[in-house]
Coordinates of C-alpha atoms in Angstrom, one line a residue:
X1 CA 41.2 77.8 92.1
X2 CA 38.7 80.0 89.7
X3 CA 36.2 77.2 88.4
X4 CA 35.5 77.5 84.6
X5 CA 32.4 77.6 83.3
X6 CA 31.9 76.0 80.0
X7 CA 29.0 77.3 78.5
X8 CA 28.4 74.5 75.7
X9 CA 28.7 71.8 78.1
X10 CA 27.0 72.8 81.1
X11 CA 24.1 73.7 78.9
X12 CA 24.0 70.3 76.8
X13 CA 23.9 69.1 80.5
X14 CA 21.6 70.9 81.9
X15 CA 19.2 70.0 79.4
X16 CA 20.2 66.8 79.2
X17 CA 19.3 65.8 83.0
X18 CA 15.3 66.9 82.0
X19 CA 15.5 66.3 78.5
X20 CA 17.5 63.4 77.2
X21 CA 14.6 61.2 75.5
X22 CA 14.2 64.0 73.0
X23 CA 18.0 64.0 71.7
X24 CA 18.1 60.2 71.8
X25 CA 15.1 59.8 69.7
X26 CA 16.8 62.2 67.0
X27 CA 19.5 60.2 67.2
X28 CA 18.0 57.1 67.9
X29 CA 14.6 56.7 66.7
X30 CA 12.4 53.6 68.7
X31 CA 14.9 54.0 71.4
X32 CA 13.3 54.5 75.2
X33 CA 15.8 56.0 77.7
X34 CA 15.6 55.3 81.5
X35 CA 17.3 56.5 84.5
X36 CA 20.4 57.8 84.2
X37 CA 23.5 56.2 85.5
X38 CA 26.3 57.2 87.2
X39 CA 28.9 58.8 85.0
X40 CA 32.1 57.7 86.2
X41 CA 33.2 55.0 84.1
X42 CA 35.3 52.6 86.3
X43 CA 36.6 49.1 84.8
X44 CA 37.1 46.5 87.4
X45 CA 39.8 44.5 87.8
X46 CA 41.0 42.1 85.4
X47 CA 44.1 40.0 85.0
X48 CA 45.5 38.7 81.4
X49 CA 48.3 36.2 80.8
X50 CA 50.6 38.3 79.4
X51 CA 51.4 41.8 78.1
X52 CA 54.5 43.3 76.2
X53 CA 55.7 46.3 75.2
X54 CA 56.6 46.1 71.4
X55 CA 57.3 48.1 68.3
X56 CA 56.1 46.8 65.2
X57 CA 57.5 48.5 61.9
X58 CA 58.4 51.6 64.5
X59 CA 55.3 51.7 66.0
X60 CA 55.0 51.5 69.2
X61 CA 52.5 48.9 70.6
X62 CA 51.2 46.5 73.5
X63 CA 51.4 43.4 72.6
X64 CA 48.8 41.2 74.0
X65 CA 49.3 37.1 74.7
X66 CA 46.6 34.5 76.1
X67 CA 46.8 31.1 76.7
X68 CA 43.9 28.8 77.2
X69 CA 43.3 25.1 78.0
X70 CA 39.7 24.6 78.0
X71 CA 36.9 26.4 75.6
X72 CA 35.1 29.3 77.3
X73 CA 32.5 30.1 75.1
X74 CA 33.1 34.2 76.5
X75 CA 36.8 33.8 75.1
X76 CA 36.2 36.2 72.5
X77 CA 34.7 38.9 74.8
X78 CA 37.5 38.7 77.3
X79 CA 40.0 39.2 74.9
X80 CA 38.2 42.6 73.5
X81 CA 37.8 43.6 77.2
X82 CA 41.6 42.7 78.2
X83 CA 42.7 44.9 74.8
X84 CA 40.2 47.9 75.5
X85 CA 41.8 48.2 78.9
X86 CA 44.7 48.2 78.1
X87 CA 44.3 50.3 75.5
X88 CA 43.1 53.1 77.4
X89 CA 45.1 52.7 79.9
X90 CA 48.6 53.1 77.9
X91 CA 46.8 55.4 75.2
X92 CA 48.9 52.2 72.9
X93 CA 47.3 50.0 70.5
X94 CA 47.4 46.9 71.6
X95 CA 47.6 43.6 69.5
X96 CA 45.9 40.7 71.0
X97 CA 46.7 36.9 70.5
X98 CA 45.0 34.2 71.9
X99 CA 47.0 30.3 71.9
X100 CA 44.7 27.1 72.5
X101 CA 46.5 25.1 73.8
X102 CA 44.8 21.6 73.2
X103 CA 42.7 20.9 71.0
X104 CA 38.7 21.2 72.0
X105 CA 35.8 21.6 69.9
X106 CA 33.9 24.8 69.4
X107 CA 36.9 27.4 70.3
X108 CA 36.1 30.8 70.0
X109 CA 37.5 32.6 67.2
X110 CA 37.6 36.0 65.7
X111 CA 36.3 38.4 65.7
X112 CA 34.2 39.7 68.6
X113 CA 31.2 41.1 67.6
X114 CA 28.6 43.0 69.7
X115 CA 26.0 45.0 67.7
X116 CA 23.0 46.4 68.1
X117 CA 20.8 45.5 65.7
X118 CA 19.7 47.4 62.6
X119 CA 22.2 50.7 64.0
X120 CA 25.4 49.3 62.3
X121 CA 26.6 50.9 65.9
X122 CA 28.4 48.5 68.3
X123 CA 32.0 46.8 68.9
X124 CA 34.0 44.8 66.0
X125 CA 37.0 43.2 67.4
X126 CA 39.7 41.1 65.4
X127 CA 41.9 39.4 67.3
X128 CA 44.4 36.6 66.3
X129 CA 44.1 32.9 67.3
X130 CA 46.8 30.3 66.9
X131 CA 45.9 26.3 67.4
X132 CA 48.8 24.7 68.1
X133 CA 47.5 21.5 67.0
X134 CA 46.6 22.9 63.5
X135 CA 50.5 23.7 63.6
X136 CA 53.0 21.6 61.7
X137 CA 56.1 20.6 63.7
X138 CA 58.7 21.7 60.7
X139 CA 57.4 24.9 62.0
X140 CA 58.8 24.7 65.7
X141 CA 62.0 23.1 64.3
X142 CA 63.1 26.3 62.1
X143 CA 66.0 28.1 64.3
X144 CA 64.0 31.0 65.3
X145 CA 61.4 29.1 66.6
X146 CA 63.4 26.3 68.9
X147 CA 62.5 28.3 72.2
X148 CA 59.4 26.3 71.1
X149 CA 60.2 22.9 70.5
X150 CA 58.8 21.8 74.1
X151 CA 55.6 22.4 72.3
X152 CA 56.0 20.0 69.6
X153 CA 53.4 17.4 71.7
X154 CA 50.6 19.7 71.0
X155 CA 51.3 20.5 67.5
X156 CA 49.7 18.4 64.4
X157 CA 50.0 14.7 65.4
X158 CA 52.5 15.6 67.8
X159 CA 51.1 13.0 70.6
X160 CA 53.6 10.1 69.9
X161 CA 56.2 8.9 71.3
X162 CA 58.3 9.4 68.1
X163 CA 57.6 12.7 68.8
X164 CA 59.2 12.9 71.9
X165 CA 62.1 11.4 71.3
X166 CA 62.6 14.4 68.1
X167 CA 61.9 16.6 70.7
X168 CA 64.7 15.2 73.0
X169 CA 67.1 14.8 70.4
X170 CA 66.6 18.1 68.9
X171 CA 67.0 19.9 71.9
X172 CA 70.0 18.7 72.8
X173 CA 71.9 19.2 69.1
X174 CA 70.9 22.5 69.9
X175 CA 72.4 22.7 73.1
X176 CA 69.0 23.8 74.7
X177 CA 69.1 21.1 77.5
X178 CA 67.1 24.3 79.5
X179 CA 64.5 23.4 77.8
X180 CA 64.3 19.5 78.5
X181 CA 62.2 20.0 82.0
X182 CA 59.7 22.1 80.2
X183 CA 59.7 19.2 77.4
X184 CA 58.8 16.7 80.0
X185 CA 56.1 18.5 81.6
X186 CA 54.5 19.9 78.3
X187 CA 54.7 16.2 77.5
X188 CA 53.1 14.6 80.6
X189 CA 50.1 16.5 79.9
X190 CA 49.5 15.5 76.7
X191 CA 50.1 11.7 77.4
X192 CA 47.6 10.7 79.7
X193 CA 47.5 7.1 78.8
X194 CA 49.2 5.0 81.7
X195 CA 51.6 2.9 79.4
X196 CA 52.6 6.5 77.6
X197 CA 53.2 8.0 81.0
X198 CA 55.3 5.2 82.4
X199 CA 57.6 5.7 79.5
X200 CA 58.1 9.2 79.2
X201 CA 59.0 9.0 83.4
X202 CA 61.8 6.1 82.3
X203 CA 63.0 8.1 79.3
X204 CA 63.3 11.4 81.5
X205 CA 65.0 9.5 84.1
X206 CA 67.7 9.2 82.0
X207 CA 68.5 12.7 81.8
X208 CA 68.0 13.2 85.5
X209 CA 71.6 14.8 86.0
X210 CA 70.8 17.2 82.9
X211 CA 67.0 18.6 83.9
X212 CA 68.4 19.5 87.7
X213 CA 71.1 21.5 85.9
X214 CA 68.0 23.3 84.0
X215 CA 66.9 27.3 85.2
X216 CA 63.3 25.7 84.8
X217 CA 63.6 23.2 87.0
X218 CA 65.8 25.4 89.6
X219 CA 62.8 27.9 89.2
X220 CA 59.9 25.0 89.6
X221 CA 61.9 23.7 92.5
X222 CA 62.0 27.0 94.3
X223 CA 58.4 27.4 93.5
X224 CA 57.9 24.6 95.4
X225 CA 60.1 24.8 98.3
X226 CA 58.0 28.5 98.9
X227 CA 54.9 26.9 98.5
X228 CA 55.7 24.1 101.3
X229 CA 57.2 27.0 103.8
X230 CA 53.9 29.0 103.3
X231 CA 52.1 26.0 103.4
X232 CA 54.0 25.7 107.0
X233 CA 53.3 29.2 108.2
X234 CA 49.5 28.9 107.3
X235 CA 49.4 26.0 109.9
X236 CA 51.5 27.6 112.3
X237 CA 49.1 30.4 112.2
X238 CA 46.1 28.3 112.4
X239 CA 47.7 26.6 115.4
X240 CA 48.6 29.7 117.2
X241 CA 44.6 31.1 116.6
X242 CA 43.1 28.1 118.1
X243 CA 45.5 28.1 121.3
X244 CA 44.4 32.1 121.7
X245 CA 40.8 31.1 120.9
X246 CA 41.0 27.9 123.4
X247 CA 42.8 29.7 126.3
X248 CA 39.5 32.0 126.3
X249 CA 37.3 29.2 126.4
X250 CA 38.7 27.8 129.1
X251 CA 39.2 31.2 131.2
X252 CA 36.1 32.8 130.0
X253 CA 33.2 30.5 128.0
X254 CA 31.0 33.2 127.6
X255 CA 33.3 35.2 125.3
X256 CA 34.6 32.1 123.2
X257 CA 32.5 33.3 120.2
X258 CA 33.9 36.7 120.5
X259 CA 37.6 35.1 120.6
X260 CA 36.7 33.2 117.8
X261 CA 35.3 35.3 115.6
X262 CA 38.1 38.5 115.9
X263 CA 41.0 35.9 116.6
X264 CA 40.3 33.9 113.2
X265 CA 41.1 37.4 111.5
X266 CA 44.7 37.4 112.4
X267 CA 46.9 35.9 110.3
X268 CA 49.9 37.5 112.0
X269 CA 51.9 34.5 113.7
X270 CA 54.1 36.9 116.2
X271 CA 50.8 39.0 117.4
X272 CA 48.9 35.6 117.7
X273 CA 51.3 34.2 120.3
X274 CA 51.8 37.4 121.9
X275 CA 47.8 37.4 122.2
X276 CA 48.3 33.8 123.9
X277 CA 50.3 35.6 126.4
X278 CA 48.3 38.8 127.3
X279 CA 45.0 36.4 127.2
X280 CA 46.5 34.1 129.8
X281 CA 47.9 36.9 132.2
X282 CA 44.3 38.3 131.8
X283 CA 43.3 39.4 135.3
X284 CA 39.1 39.4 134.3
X285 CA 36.5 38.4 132.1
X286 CA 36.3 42.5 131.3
X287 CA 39.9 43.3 130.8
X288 CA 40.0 40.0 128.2
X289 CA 37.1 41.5 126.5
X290 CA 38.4 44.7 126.1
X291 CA 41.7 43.2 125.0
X292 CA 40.0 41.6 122.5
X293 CA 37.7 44.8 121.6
X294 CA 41.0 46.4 120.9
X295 CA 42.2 43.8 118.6
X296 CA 39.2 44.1 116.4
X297 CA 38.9 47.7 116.1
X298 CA 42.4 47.6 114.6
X299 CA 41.8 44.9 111.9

């Protein structure tokens, strides 16, 4: 393919590469410039809560939601970060919301500002923050809001046990008895006093038959069940390793490090106990280290 040359650019650069310190100092003036750095620009990876895509009065957007328990007093620059990357990654604007979740002191708010003094030149993020427990509970109770009312603990005053029992009873005149397991565990982590906790278990118990019918707790139970079978298969792996790793020791005690240290890199329970088998049919101290040799180069 012809390469074209640009004759602006390739210019600017050339002269650049010898001569930046003059062009930043017209620009710039105090400013010192170093080494240069690599051009590339590459953002690492980062992981948000939540992003949508939206329209908002037909435009299209990203829309941006984070949730957070404890203060991080960096909140403010993550959030910029999380929107500029996803901003240039769509080409979208992207509308960011962060939720605190309980209150703390010393949240971060908006904006995020990162200037460098006396250039007006920098970064002036807005970005909108909701605390739920500056939020009054009429609010979750109007109708387009009752996908919230599990919430109504962490809103204004809402740790009581009054509360709790509106949330309940609202729930189910609405016929949103879905919701009830979320409810109970939004709930249990606002009441942390034993008496409190004691009594939301009794009055949950009482609508045992109606939380296992709930999606959520279908979902939470599933969650579960998966975490307990890879919790099993982690063992059985860990099981199978050490057999491979002890059936060297015993053969072969001068390669037991090597076993140990390739073997502990499988996490493949078939190969493992195939391994056990090749390792104990093993005719010599050199065929099991080249066995073992072989496994390593492929990891």
């Amino acid at each position: 393919m012809k390469t074209i040359w640009h004759p602006w650019d390739t210019l600017m650069k050339l002269l650049m590469r010898k001569e930046a310190q003059a062009l930043a100092s017209l620009a710039l003036p105090g400013v010192v410039v170093g080494e240069a750095l690599d051009k590339e620009l590459k953002v690492k990876n980062i992981e948000a809560d939540f992003f949508f895509n939206a329209s908002l009065n037909g435009l299209a957007i990203i829309l941006h939601l984070e949730f957070q328990r404890h203060p991080d007093p960096e909140m403010d620059r993550r959030m910029w970060a999380y929107n500029a990357t996803m901003d240039i990654q769509t080409g979208k604007p992207v509308y960011s919301i962060v939720v605190y979740l309980v209150e703390e002191e010393n949240v971060v708010g908006s904006p995020y500002v990162r200037e460098i003094p006396g250039t007006g030149a920098g970064h002036h993020f807005v970005f909108q923050v909701i605390k739920l427990w500056e939020i009054a509970p009429d609010v979750l109770k109007r109708t387009e809001f009752e996908a919230l009312l599990p919430l109504l603990p962490l809103t204004q005053a809402g740790k009581s046990r009054e509360t709790v029992e509106e949330m309940t009873t609202e729930l189910q005149a609405r016929n949103r008895p879905d919701l009830l397991t979320l409810s109970y565990n939004f709930a249990g982590l606002v009441f942390t006093d034993e008496m409190d906790q004691q009594w939301l278990k009794e009055r949950f118990h009482k609508m045992q038959d109606i939380l296992e019918d709930s999606w959520v707790y279908q979902e939470m139970t599933a969650k579960s069940r998966e975490e307990g079978r890879e919790e099993g298969r982690q063992q059985g792996i860990q099981a199978a390793q050490q057999i491979a790793i002890s059936i060297v020791a015993r053969r072969f005690p001068e390669l037991e490090l090597l076993a140990r240290a390739i073997i502990s890199m499988i996490d493949n329970l078939h190969q493992l106990q195939m391994l056990a088998i090749e390792l104990s049919v093993a005719s010599s101290q050199e065929e099991t280290k080249h066995l073992l040799f072989s496994l390593g180069s492929a990891i």
